[in-house]
Coordinates of C-alpha atoms in Angstrom, one line a residue:
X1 CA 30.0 -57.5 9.3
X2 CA 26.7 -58.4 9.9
X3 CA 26.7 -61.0 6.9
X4 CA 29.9 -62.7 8.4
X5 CA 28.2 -62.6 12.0
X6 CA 25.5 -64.7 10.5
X7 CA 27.0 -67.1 8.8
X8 CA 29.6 -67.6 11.9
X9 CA 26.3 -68.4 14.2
X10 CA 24.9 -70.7 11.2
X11 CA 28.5 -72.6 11.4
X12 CA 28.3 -73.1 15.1
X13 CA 24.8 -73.8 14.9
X14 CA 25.5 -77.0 12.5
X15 CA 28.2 -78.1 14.8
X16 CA 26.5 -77.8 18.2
X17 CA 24.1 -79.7 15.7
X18 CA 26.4 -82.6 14.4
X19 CA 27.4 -83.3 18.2
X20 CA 24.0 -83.4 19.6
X21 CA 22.4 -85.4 17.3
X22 CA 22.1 -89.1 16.7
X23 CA 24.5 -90.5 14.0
X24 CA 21.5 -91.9 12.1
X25 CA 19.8 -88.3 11.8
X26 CA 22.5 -86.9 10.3
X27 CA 23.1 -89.4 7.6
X28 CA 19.2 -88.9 6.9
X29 CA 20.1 -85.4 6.6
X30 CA 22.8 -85.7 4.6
X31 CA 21.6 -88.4 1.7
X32 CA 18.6 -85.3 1.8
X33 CA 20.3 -82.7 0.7
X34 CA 22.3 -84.8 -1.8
X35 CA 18.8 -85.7 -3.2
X36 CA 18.0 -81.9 -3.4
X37 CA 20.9 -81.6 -4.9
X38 CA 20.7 -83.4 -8.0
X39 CA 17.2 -82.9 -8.3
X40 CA 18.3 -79.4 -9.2
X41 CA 21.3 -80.2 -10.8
X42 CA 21.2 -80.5 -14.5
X43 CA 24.3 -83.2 -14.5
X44 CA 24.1 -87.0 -13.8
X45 CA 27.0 -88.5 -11.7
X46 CA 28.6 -92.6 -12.0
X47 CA 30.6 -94.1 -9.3
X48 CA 33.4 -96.5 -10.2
X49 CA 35.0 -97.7 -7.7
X50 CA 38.2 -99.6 -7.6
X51 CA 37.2 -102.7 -6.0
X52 CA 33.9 -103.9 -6.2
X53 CA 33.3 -104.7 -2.5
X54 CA 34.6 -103.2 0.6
X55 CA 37.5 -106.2 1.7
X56 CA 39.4 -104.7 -1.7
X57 CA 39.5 -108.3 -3.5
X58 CA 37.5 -108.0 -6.1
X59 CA 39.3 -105.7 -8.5
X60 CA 36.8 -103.6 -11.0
X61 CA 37.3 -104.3 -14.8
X62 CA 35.7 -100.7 -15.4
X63 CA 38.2 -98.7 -13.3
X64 CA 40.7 -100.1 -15.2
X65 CA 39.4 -100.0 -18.0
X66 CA 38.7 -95.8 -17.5
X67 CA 42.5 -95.4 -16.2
X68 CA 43.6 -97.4 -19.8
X69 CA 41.3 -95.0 -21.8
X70 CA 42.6 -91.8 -20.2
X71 CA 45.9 -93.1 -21.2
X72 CA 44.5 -93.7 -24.8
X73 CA 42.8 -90.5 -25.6
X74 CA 45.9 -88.0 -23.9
X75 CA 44.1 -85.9 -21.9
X76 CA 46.9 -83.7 -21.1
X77 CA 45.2 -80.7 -22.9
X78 CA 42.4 -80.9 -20.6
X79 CA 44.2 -81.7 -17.0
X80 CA 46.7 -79.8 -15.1
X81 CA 48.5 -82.6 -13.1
X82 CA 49.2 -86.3 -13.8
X83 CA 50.8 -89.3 -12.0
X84 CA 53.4 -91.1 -14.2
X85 CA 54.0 -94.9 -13.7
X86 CA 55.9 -97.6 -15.9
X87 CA 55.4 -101.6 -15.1
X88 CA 57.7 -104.5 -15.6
X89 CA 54.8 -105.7 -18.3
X90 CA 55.0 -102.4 -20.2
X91 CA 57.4 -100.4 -22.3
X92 CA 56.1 -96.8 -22.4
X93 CA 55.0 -94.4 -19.5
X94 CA 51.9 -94.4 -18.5
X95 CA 49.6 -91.6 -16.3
X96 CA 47.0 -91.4 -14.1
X97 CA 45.1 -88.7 -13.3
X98 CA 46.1 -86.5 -9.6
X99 CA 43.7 -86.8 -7.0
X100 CA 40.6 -85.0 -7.3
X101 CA 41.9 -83.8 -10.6
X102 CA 38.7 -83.7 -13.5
X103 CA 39.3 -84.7 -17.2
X104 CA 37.0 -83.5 -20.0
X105 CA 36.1 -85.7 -22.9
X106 CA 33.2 -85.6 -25.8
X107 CA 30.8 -88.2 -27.2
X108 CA 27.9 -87.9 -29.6
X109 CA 28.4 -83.8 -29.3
X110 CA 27.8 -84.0 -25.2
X111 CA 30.8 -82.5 -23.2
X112 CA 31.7 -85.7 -20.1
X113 CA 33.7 -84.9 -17.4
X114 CA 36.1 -87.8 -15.3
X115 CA 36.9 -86.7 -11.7
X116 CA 39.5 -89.2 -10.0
X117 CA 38.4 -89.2 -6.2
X118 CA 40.9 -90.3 -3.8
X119 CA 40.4 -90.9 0.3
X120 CA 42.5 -91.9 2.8
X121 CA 40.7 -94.7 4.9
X122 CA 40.0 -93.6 8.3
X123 CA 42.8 -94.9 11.0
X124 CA 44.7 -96.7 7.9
X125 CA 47.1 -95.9 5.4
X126 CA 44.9 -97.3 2.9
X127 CA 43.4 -95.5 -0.1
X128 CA 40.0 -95.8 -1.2
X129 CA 40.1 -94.5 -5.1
X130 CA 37.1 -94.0 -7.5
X131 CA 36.4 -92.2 -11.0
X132 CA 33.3 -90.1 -11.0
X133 CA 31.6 -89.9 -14.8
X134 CA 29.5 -86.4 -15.1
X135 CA 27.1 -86.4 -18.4
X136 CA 24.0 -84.5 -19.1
X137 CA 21.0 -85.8 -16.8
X138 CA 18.8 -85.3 -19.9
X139 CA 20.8 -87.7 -22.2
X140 CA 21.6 -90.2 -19.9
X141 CA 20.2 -92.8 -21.6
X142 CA 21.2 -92.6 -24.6
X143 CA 24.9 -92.3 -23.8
X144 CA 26.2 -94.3 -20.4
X145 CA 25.8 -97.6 -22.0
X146 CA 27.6 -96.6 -25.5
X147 CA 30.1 -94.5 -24.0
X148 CA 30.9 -97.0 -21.2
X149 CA 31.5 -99.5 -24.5
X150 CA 34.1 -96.8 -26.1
X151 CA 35.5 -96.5 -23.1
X152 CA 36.0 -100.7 -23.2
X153 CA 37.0 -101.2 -26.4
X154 CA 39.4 -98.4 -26.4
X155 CA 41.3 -99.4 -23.4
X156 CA 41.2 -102.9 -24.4
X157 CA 42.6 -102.2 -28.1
X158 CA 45.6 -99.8 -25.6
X159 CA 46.2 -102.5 -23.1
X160 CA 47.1 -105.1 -26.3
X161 CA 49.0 -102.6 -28.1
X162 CA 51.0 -101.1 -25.7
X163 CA 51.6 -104.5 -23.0
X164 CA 54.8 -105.8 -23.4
X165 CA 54.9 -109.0 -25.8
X166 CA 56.1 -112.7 -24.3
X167 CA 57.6 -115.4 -26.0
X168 CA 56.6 -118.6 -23.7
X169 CA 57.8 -122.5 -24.3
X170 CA 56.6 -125.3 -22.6
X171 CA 58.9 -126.8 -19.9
X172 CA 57.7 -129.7 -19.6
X173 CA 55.7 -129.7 -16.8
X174 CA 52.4 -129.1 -18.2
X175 CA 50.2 -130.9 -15.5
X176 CA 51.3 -128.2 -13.1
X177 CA 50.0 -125.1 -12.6
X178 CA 52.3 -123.4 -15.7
X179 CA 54.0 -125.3 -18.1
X180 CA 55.3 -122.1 -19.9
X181 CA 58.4 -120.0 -19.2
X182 CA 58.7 -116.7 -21.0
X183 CA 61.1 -114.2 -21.9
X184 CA 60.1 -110.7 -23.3
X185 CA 59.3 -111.0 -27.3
X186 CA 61.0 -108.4 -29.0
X187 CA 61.8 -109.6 -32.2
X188 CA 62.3 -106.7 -35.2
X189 CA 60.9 -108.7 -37.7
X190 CA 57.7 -106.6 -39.3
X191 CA 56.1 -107.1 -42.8
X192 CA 57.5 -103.7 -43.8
X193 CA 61.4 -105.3 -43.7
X194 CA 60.4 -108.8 -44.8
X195 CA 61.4 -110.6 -48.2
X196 CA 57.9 -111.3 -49.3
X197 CA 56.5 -110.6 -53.0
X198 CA 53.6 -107.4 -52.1
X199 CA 50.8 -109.2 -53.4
X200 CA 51.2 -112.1 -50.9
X201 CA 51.9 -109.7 -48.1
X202 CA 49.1 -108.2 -49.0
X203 CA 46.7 -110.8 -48.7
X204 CA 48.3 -111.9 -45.2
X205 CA 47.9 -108.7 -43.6
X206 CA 44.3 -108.8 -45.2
X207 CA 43.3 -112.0 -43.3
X208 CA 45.0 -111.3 -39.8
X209 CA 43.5 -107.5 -40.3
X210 CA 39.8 -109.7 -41.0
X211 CA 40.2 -111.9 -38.0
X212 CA 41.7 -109.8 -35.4
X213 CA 38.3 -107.7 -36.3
X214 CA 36.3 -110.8 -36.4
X215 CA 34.4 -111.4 -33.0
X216 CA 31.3 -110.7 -34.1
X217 CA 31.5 -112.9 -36.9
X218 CA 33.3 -115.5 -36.0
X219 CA 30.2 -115.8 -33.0
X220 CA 27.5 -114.8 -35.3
X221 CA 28.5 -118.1 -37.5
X222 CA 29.3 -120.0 -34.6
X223 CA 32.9 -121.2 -35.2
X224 CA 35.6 -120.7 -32.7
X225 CA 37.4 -117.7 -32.7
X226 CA 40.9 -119.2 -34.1
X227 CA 42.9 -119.6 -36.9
X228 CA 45.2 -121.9 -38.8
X229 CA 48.5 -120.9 -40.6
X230 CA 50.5 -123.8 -42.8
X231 CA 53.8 -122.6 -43.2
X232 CA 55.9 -124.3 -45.8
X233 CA 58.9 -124.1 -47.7
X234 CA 62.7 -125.2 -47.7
X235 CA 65.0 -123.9 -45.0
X236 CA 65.8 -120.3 -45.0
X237 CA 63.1 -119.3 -46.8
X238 CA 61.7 -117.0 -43.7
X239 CA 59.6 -119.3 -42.2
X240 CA 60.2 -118.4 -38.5
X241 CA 60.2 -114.2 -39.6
X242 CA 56.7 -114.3 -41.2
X243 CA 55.6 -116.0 -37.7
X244 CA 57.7 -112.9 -35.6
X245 CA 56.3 -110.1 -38.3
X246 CA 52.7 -111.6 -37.4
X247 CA 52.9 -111.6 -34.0
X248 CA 54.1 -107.5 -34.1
X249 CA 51.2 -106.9 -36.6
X250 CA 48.8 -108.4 -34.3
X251 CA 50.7 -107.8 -31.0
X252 CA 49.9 -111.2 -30.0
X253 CA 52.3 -113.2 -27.7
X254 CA 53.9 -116.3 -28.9
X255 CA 54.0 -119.7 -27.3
X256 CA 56.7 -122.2 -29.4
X257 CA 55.4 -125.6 -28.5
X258 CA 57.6 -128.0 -28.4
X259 CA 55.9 -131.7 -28.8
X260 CA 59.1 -134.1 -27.9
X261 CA 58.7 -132.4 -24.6
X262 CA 55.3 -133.1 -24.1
X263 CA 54.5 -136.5 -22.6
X264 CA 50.3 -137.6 -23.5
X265 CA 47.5 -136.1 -24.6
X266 CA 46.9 -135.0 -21.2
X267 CA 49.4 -132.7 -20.9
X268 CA 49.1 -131.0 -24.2
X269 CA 45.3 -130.0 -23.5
X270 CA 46.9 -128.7 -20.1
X271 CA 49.1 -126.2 -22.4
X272 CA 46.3 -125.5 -24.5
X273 CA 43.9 -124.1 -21.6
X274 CA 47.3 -122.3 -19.9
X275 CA 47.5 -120.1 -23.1
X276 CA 46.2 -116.8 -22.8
X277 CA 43.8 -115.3 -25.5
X278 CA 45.4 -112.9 -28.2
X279 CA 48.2 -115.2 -28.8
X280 CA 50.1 -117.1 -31.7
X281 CA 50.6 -121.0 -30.7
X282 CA 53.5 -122.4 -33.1
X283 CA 54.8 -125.7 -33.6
X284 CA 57.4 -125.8 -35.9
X285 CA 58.8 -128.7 -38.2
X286 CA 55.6 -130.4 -37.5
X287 CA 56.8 -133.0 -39.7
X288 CA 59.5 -134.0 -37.8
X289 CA 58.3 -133.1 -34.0
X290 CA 57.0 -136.1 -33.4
X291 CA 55.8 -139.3 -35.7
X292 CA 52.0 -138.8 -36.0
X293 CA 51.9 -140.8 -39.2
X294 CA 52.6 -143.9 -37.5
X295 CA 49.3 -143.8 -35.8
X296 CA 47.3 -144.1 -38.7
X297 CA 49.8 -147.3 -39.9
X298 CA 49.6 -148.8 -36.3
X299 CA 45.9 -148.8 -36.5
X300 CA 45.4 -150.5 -39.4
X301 CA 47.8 -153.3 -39.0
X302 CA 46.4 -153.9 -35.3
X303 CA 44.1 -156.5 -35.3
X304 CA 41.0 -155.1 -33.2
X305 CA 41.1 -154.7 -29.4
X306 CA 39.6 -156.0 -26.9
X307 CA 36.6 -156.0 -25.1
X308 CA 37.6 -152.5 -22.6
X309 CA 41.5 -151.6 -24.1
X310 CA 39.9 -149.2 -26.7
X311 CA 42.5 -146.6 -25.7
X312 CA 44.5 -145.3 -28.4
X313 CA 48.2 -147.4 -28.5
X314 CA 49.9 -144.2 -28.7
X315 CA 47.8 -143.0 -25.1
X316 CA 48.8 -146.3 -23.6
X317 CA 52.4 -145.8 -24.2
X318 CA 52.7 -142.0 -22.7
X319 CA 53.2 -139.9 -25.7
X320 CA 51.3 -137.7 -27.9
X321 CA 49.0 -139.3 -30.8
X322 CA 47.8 -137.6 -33.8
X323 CA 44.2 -137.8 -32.1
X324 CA 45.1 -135.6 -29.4
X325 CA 47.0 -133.1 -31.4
X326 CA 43.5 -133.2 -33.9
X327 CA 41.8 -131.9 -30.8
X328 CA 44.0 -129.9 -29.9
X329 CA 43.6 -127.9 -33.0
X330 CA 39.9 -128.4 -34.2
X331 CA 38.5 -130.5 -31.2
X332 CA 36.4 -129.4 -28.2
X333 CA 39.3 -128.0 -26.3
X334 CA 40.7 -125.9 -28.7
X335 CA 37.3 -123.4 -28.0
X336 CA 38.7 -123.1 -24.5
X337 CA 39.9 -119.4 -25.6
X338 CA 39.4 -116.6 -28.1
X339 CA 41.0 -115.0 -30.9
X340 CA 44.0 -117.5 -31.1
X341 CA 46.3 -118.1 -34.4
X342 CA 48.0 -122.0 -34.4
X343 CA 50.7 -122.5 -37.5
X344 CA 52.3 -124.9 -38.2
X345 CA 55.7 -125.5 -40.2
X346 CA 57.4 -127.6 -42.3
X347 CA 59.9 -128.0 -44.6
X348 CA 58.1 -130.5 -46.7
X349 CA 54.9 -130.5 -47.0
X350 CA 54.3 -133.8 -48.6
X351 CA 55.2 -135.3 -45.0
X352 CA 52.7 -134.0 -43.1
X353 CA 49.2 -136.1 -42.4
X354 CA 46.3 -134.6 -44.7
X355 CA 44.5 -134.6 -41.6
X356 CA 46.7 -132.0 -40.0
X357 CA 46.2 -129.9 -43.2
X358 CA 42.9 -129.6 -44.2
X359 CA 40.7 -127.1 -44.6
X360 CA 39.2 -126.1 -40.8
X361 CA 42.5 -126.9 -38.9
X362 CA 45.2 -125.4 -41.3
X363 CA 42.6 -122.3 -42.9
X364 CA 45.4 -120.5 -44.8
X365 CA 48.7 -122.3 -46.5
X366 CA 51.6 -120.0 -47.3
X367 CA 54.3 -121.1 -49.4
X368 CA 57.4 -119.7 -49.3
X369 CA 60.1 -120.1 -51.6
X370 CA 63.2 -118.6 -52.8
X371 CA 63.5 -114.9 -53.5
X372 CA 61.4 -113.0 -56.5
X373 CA 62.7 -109.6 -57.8
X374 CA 61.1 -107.6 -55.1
X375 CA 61.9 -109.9 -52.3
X376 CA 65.3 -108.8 -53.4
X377 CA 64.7 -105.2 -53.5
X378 CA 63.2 -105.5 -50.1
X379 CA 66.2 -106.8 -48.6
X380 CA 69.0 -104.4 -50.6
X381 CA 66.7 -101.6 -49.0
X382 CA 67.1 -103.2 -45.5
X383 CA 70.5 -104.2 -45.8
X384 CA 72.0 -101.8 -48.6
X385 CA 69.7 -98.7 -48.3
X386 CA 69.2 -99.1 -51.8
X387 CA 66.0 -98.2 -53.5
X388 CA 67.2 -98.9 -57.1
X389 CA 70.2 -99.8 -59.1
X390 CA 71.5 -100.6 -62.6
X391 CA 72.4 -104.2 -61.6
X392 CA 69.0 -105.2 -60.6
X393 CA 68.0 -105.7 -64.2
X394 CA 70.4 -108.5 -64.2
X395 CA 69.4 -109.8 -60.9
X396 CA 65.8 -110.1 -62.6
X397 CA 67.5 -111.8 -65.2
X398 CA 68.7 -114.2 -63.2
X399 CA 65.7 -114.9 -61.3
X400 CA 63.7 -115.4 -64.5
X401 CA 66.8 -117.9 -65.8
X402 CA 66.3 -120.3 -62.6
X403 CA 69.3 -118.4 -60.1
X404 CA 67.1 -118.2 -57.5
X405 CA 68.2 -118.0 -53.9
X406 CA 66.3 -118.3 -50.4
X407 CA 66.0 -114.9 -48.6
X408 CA 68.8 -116.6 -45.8
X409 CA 70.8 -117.1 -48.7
X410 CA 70.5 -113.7 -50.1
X411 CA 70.6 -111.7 -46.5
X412 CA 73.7 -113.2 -45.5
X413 CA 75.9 -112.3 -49.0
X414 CA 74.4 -108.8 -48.7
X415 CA 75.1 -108.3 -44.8
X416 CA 78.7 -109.9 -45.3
X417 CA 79.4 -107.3 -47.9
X418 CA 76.9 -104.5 -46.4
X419 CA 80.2 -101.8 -46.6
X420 CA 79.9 -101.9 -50.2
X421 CA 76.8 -102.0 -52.3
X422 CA 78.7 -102.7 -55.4
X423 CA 80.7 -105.7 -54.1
X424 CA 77.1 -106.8 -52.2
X425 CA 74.8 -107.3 -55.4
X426 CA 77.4 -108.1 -57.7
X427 CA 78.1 -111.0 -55.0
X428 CA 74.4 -112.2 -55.1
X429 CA 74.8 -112.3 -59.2
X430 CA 77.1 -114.9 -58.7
X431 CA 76.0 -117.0 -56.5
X432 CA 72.9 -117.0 -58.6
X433 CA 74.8 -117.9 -61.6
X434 CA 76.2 -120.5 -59.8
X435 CA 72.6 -121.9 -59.0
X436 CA 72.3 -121.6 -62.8
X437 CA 75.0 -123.9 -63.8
X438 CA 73.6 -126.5 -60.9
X439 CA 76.4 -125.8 -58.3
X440 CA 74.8 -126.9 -55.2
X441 CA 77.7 -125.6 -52.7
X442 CA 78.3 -126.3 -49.3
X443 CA 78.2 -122.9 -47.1
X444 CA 82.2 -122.1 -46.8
X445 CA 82.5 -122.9 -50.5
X446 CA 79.5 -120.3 -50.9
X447 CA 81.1 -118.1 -49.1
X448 CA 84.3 -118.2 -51.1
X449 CA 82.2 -117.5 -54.1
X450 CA 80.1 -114.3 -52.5
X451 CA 83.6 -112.7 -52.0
X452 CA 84.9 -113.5 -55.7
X453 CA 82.6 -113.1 -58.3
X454 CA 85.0 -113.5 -60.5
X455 CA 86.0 -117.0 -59.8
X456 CA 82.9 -117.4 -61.7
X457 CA 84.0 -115.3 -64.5
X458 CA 86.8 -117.7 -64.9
X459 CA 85.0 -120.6 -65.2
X460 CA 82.3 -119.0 -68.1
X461 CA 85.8 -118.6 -70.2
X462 CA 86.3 -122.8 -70.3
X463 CA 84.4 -125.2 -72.4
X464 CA 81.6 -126.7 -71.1
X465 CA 83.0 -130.2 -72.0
X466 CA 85.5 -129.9 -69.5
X467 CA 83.9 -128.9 -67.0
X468 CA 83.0 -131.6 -63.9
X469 CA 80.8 -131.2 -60.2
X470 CA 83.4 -133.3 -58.4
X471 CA 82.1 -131.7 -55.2
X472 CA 79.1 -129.2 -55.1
X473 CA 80.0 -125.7 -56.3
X474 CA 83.5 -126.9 -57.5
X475 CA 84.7 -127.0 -61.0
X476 CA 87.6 -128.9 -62.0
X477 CA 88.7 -130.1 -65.7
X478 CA 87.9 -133.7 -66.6
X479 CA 90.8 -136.0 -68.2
X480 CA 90.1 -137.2 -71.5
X481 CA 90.2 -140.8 -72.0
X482 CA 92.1 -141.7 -74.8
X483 CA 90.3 -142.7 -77.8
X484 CA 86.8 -141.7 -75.9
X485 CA 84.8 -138.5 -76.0
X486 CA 83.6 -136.7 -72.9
X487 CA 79.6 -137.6 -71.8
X488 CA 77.4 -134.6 -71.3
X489 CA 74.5 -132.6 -72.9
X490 CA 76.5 -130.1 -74.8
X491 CA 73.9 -128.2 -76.1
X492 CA 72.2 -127.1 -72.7
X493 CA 75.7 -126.4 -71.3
X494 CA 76.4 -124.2 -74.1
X495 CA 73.2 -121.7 -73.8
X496 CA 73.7 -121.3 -70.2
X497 CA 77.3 -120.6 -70.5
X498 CA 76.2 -118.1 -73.5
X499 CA 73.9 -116.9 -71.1
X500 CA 75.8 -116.4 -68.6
X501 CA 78.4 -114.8 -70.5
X502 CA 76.0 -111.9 -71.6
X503 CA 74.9 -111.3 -68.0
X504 CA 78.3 -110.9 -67.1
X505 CA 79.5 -108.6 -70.3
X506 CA 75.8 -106.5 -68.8
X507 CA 78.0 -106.4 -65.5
X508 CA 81.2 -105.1 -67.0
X509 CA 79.3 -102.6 -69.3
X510 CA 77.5 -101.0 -66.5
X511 CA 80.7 -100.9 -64.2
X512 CA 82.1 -99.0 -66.9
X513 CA 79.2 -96.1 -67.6
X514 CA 79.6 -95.6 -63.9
X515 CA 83.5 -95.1 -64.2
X516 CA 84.2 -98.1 -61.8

């Protein structure tokens, strides 16, 4: 009783205390015994605000960066109570520590502690929020400014990974504050389900892997950190997936330029500096987006300007010149951001300007083709759920013979005829022994085909000689003319037809060891 007495007179003494004396005393008082405080203590304590001044404008990078690395490192083993949140921009649920609630964490062998401090703003609803970093006093030194770099990195690699993705294209209004419109980028495309042979694959996701890790380097040499991706092949050879499968690897967002829709030079470099960093710019059919060639022939059959109209003839007439896309990929204002990937696609390669294409702008040309053997296995195991069959011999056999089809091609016979895996490949086997004989078929007439293989069969059983393309991927019998023999290399005919006829006596024999 006497204990309690005392410390119920100390208690009245401090507040007879805190009402008597000056405001400016007792803040002198105060910081004092804080001072004492940590002099004893054997812990060092960081304030991070939220904002870094007192109007609440200026947001702190750190605090968010420490809320984004909480989220990383789960630190629901070492804290009771959480607040859960999910944005517009996100797709998974994020937390935040409760107020006044302490999370533990290690670095270097040294137990840190983060204590989320929130206070309500005297005669306001507002919030004044802070994270408090305890470490050994001792090893101060040696850990605030590496651990306050994890800490970056870490939420920086979580914010990129786990944002959601856009998909932006110009609207034509570049000179205005955004030319872009979006819609969320969620495209399934990823390198594990595409039709690419594994040693290119490999060698893509090398590179992207090597840049995306790059910074360093890419300042160290002192290049800008970007990249440039040719693209090239014939239509449906998965052009446009490789581009989607990229931008999930890296998470990157996309922005599909389109040129006819921008109108000068001007405006382009107005996209260019509107793009964010961490994305993948694309223009596609860069062959046919816009005629850049024609600069090159203008100049040269111009006679020379003069005397002050040395403006490009392409600038004066309000459209984009192969100058100002050059700049926009390699120039001056294509270091306006970081860590940026610009491809470019074609269909023929031959008809793009050599100046588009060399080495600098375009670092890394892909060429993409029809389907190899495991191209095809890749997309029976998407589409069929088939690891291996008998029949994929003679779909290598094919291949090697000169049936090859584009990945399109090849997706849409197996996803027509998905139900049955039988009916699927043995579907794709004739259409590639269709590309064998030369049958270039129009798409219904292909599609005929897919669901008949044996109007292929049929075919194999007549002779060669009568045989005649009236229209691609039809076969009809020619007319002899009397007293005239039919035109046509016999010979080749005949070993593709005996070729044929093997592949499809390989088909027969395996139908019947499996009792079909």
């Amino acid at each position: 009783m006497e204990i309690l007495s005392q410390m119920w007179s100390f208690l009245g003494l401090l507040t007879v205390l805190q009402n008597v004396l000056p405001s400016q005393i007792l803040s002198l008082l105060h910081s004092f015994y804080e001072s004492l405080q940590d002099f004893f203590s054997p812990f060092a304590y960081f304030e991070i605000p939220e904002f870094n001044d007192y109007c609440g404008v200026d947001v702190n990078d750190l605090y968010r960066h420490v809320n984004l690395y909480l989220n990383s490192v789960n630190p629901a083993t070492t804290c009771r109570r959480f607040t859960l949140s999910r944005s517009k921009s996100s797709n998974r649920i994020s937390f935040t520590v409760a107020p006044n609630h302490t999370v533990h964490d290690s670095f270097n062998g040294h137990t840190l502690s983060w204590t989320h401090h929130v206070e309500t703003v005297q005669d306001s609803l507002d919030e004044r929020r802070s994270f408090s970093l305890k470490l050994p006093k001792r090893h101060r030194q040696a850990l605030l400014s590496p651990y306050l770099e994890l800490v970056t990195s870490r939420a920086e690699e979580f914010e990129r990974v786990s944002r959601e993705r856009r998909l932006f294209t110009n609207n034509g209004h570049g000179s205005y504050e955004s030319g872009w419109v979006s819609v969320p980028f969620r495209h399934p495309s990823t390198f594990e389900t595409l039709a690419l042979e594994p040693q290119l694959r490999q060698q893509i996701t090398d590179d992207l892997t090597a840049f995306a890790n790059g910074k360093e380097f890419y300042h160290r040499v002192g290049r800008a950190w970007k990249r440039g991706y040719l693209l090239y092949g014939p239509p449906g050879s998965g052009k446009s997936s490789l581009i989607a499968a990229m931008a999930n690897y890296l998470c990157y967002d996309v922005y599909d330029l389109e040129l006819t829709k921008v109108s000068d030079n001007s405006e382009l470099r107005a996209l260019l500096i509107q793009t964010t960093n961490r994305s993948i710019i694309v223009i596609e059919d860069i062959d046919c987006s816009v005629d850049l060639t024609a600069d090159r022939l203008s100049k040269t059959k111009r006679t020379t300007p003069a005397k002050g109209s040395s403006r490009d003839e392409g600038e004066e007439n309000g459209r984009v010149t192969l100058s100002g896309l050059l700049n926009f990929t390699d120039g001056l204002w294509s270091c306006c951001g970081e860590e940026r990937i610009i491809v470019f696609t074609t269909n023929h390669r031959d008809n793009v300007d050599p100046a588009l294409v060399r080495c600098g702008r375009m670092d890394v040309h892909v060429s993409l083709g029809t389907c190899g053997i495991h191209a095809f296995k890749a997309l029976a195991a998407n589409y069929l759920g088939l690891e291996s069959h008998p029949l994929f011999d003679v779909v290598e056999s094919c291949i090697r013979s000169g049936g090859t089809l584009t990945p399109a091609q090849v997706g849409e016979i197996l996803l027509r005829n998905r139900r049955d895996a039988e009916v699927a490949i043995k579907a794709v086997i004739s259409a590639m022994q269709a590309r064998i004989l030369g049958a270039e078929r129009e798409p219904i007439e292909y599609e005929e085909m897919a669901k008949s293989p044996e109007s292929v069969e049929r075919g194999l059983m007549e002779s060669p000689e009568n045989w005649e393309t009236s229209s691609p991927g039809k076969y009809v019998r020619k007319k002899r003319k009397e007293g005239g023999s039919v035109t046509g290399s016999g010979s080749s005919w005949e070993k593709k037809v005996k070729f044929l006829v093997r592949l499809r006596s390989l088909t027969k024999s395996d139908s019947g060891r499996r009792g079909c």
